[in-house]
Coordinates of C-alpha atoms in Angstrom, one line a residue:
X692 CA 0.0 0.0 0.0
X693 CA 2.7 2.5 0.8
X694 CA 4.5 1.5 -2.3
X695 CA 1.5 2.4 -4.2
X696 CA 1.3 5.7 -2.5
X697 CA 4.9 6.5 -2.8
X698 CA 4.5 6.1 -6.8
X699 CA 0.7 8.0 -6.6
X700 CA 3.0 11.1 -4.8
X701 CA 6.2 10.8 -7.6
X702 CA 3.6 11.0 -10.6
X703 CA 2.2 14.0 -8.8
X704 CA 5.1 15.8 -7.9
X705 CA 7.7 14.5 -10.7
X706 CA 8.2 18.1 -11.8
X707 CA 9.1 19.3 -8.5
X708 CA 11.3 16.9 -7.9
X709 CA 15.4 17.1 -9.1
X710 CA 16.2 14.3 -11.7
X711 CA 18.9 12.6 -8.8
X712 CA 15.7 12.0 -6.3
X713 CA 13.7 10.8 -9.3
X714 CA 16.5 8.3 -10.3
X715 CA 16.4 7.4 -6.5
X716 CA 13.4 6.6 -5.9
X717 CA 13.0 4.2 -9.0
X718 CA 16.8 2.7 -7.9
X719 CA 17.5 3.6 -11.9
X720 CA 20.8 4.9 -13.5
X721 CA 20.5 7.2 -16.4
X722 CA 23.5 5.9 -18.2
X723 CA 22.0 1.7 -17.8
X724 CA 18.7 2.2 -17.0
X725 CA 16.4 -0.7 -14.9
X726 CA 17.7 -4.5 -15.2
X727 CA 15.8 -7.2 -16.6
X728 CA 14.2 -8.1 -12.6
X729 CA 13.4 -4.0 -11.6
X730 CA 11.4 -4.4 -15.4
X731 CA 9.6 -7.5 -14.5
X732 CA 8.7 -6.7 -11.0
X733 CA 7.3 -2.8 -11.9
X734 CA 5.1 -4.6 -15.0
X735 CA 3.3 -7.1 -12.3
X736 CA 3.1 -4.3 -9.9
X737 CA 1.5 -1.3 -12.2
X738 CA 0.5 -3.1 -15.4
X739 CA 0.9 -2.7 -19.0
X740 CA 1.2 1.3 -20.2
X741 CA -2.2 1.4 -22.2
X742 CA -5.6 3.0 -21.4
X743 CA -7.6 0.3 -19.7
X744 CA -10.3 -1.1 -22.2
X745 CA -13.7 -0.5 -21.6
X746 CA -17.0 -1.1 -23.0
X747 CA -19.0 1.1 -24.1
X748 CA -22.1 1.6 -21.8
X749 CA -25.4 0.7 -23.3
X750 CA -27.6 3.5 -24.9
X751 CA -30.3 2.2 -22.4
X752 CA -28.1 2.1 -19.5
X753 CA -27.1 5.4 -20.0
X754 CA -30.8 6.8 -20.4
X755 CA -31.8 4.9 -17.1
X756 CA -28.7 6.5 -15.2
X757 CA -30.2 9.9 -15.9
X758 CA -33.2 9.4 -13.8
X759 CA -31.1 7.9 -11.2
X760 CA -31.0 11.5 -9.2
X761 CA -32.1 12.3 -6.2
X762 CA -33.8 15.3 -7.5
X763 CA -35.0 14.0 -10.5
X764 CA -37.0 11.2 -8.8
X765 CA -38.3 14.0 -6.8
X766 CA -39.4 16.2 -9.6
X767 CA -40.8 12.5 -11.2
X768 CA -42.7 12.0 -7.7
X769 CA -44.7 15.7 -8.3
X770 CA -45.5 15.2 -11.7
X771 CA -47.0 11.7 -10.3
X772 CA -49.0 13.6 -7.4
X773 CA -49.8 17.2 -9.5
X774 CA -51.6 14.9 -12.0
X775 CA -53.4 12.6 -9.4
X776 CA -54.5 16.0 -7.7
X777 CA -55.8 17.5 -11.2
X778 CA -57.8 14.4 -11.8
X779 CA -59.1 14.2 -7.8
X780 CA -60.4 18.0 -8.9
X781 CA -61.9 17.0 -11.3
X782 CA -59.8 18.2 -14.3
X783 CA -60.4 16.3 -17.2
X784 CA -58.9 16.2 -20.8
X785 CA -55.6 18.4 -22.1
X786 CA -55.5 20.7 -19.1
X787 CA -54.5 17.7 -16.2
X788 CA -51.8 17.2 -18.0
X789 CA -50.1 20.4 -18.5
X790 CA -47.9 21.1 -15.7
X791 CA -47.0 16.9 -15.2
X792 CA -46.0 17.2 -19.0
X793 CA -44.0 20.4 -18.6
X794 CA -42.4 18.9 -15.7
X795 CA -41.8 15.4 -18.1
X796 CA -40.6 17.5 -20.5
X797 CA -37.6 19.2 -18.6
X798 CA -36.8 15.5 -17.1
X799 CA -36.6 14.7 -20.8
X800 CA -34.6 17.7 -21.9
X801 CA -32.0 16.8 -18.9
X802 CA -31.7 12.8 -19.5
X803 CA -31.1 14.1 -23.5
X804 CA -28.2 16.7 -22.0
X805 CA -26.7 13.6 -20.0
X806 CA -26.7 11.0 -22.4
X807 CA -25.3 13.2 -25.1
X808 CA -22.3 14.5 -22.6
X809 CA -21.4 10.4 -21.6
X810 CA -21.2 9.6 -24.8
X811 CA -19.1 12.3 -25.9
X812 CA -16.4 11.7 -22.9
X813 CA -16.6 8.1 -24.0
X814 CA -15.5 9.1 -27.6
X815 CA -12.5 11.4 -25.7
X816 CA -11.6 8.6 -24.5
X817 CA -11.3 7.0 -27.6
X818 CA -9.8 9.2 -29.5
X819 CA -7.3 9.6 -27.1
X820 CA -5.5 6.0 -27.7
X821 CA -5.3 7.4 -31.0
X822 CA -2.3 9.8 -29.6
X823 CA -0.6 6.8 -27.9
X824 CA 3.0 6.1 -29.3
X825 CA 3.5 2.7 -31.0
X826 CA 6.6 2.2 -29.8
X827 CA 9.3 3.8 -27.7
X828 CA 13.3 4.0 -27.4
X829 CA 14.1 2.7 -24.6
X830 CA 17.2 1.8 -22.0
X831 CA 17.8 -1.1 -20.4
X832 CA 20.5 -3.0 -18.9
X833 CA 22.9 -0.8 -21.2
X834 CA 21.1 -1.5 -24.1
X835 CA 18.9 1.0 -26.4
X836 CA 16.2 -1.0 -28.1
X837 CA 12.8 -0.1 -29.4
X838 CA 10.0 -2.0 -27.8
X839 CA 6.6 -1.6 -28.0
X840 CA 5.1 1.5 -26.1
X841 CA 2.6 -0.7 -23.6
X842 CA 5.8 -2.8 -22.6
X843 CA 7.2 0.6 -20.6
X844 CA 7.2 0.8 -16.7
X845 CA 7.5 3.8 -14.0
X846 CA 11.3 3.9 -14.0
X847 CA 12.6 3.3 -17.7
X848 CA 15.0 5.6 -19.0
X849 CA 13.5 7.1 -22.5
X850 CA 15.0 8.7 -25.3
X851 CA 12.9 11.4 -27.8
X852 CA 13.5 12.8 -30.4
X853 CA 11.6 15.5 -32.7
X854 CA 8.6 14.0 -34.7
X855 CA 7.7 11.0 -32.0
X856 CA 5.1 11.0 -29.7
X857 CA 5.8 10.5 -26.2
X858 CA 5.5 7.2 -24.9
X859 CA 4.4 8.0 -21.2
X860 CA 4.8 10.9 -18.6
X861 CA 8.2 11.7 -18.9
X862 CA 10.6 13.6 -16.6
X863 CA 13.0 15.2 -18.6
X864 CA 16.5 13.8 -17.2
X865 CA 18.9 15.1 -20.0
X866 CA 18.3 17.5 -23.0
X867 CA 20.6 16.0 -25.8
X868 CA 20.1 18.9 -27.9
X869 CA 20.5 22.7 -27.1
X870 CA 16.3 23.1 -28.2
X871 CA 14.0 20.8 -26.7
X872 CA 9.8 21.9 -27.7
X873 CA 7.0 20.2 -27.6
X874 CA 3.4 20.0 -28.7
X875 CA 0.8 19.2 -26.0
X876 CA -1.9 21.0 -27.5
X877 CA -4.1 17.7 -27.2
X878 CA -4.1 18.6 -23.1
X879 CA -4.0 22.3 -22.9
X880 CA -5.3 23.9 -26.0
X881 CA -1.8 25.9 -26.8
X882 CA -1.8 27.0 -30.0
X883 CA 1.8 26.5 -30.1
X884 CA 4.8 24.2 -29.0
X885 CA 6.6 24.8 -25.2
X886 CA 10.1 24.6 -24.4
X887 CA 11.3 22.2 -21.9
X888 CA 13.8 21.8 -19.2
X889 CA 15.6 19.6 -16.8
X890 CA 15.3 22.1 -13.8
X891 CA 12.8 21.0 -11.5
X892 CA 9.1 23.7 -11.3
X893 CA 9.1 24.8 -7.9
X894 CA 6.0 26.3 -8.5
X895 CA 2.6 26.1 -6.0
X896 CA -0.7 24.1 -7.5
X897 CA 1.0 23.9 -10.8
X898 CA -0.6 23.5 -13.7
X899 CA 0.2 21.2 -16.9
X900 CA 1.7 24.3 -18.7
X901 CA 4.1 24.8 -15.0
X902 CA 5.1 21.6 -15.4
X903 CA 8.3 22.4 -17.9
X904 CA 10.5 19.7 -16.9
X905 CA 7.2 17.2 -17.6
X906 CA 6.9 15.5 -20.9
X907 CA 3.5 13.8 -21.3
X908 CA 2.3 11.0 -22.9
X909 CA 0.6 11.6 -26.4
X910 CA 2.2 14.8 -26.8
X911 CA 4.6 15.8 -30.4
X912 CA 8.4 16.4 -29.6
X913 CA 8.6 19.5 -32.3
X914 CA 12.2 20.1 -32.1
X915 CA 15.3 18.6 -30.2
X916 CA 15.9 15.0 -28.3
X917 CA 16.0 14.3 -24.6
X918 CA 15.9 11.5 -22.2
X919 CA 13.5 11.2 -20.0
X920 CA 12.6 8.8 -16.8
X921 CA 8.9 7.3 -16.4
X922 CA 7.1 8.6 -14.2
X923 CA 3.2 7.6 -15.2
X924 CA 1.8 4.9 -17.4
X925 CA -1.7 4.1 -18.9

């Protein structure tokens, strides 16, 4: 449990963090990387660096989870009891049923609002895997080799380069090129590319475009190379 909570507090705080204590806390070296074991043990503790497959909820789930509100059930309840009471009155035809149906109506209008706002975040979600890196450069036991993006765990040591995406949340460990950039438009809405750093963002509740020593997974690298240490996966 305190493992997990260590690793929960490094993703968090990776940026505020110097590259040595990062290194540290994975036992990794930048110039070897994690041995065959560290890689083993991290992939049965944290799993494979993907987005976790879903299923897509069903249309009539979705509708039925609209009306599962407190408040809703409530406003359901006085449309029941304002038409029984128009009825009791002796209301009869078109006119019982006008405040019930405007009250339908709105529950209606709401349960159309909700299902259309699931379905779009499950589409996000969707459409996000389509950012995720194939594969990814990566260093381990001395060795450089390209591996498959899903095979990477907190602690490998990563090399980018300008045109890939990045595999995972990076922390930028080592600039290998005098301009490092990148493109994370896809999380912030920039309209253009950001410079990174290895200096650690000692900066209060920062936010993704603080975070300058962060590189983060499904973002461009526009210009330069760096290596970088995992820090968050999936």
């Amino acid at each position: 449990m305190w493992q997990s909570q260590a690793l929960e507090r490094m993703i968090d705080q990776a940026f505020s963090r110097e590259v040595e204590e990062v290194l540290a806390f994975f036992s990794v070296n930048l110039d070897s990387g994690l041995s065959r074991d560290q890689v083993e043990q991290a992939r049965e503790r944290y799993g494979p660096n993907a987005l976790p497959a879903e299923d897509g909820t069903p249309f009539w789930k979705l509708v039925l989870k609209q009306f599962d509100d407190y408040l809703v059930k409530i406003l359901i309840v006085a449309a029941v009891v304002d038409l029984i009471i128009a009825l009791a009155n002796g209301e009869r035809g078109a006119g019982a049923f006008v405040e019930p149906g405007i009250i339908v109506l709105i529950l209606l209008a709401n349960a159309a609002v909700g299902v259309i706002t699931e379905t779009n975040a499950e589409k996000a979600i969707e459409e996000l895997k389509a950012y995720e890196a194939d594969n990814a450069t990566v260093l381990r036991e001395g060795r450089l080799a390209v591996l498959p993006a899903a095979q990477l765990v907190p602690g490998d040591v990563v090399d980018v380069a300008v045109g890939g995406n990045v595999p995972a949340d990076l922390r930028v460990a080592q600039r290998l090129s005098a301009v490092l950039r990148c493109d994370q438009s896809i999380l912030t809405g920039e309209s253009g590319s950001v410079e990174k750093q290895v200096e650690a963002v000692l900066v209060p509740n920062a936010v993704v475009q603080d975070k300058k020593c962060m590189m983060f997974s499904g973002t461009v690298v526009t210009a330069g190379r760096a290596r970088g240490v995992v820090v968050g996966t999936g």
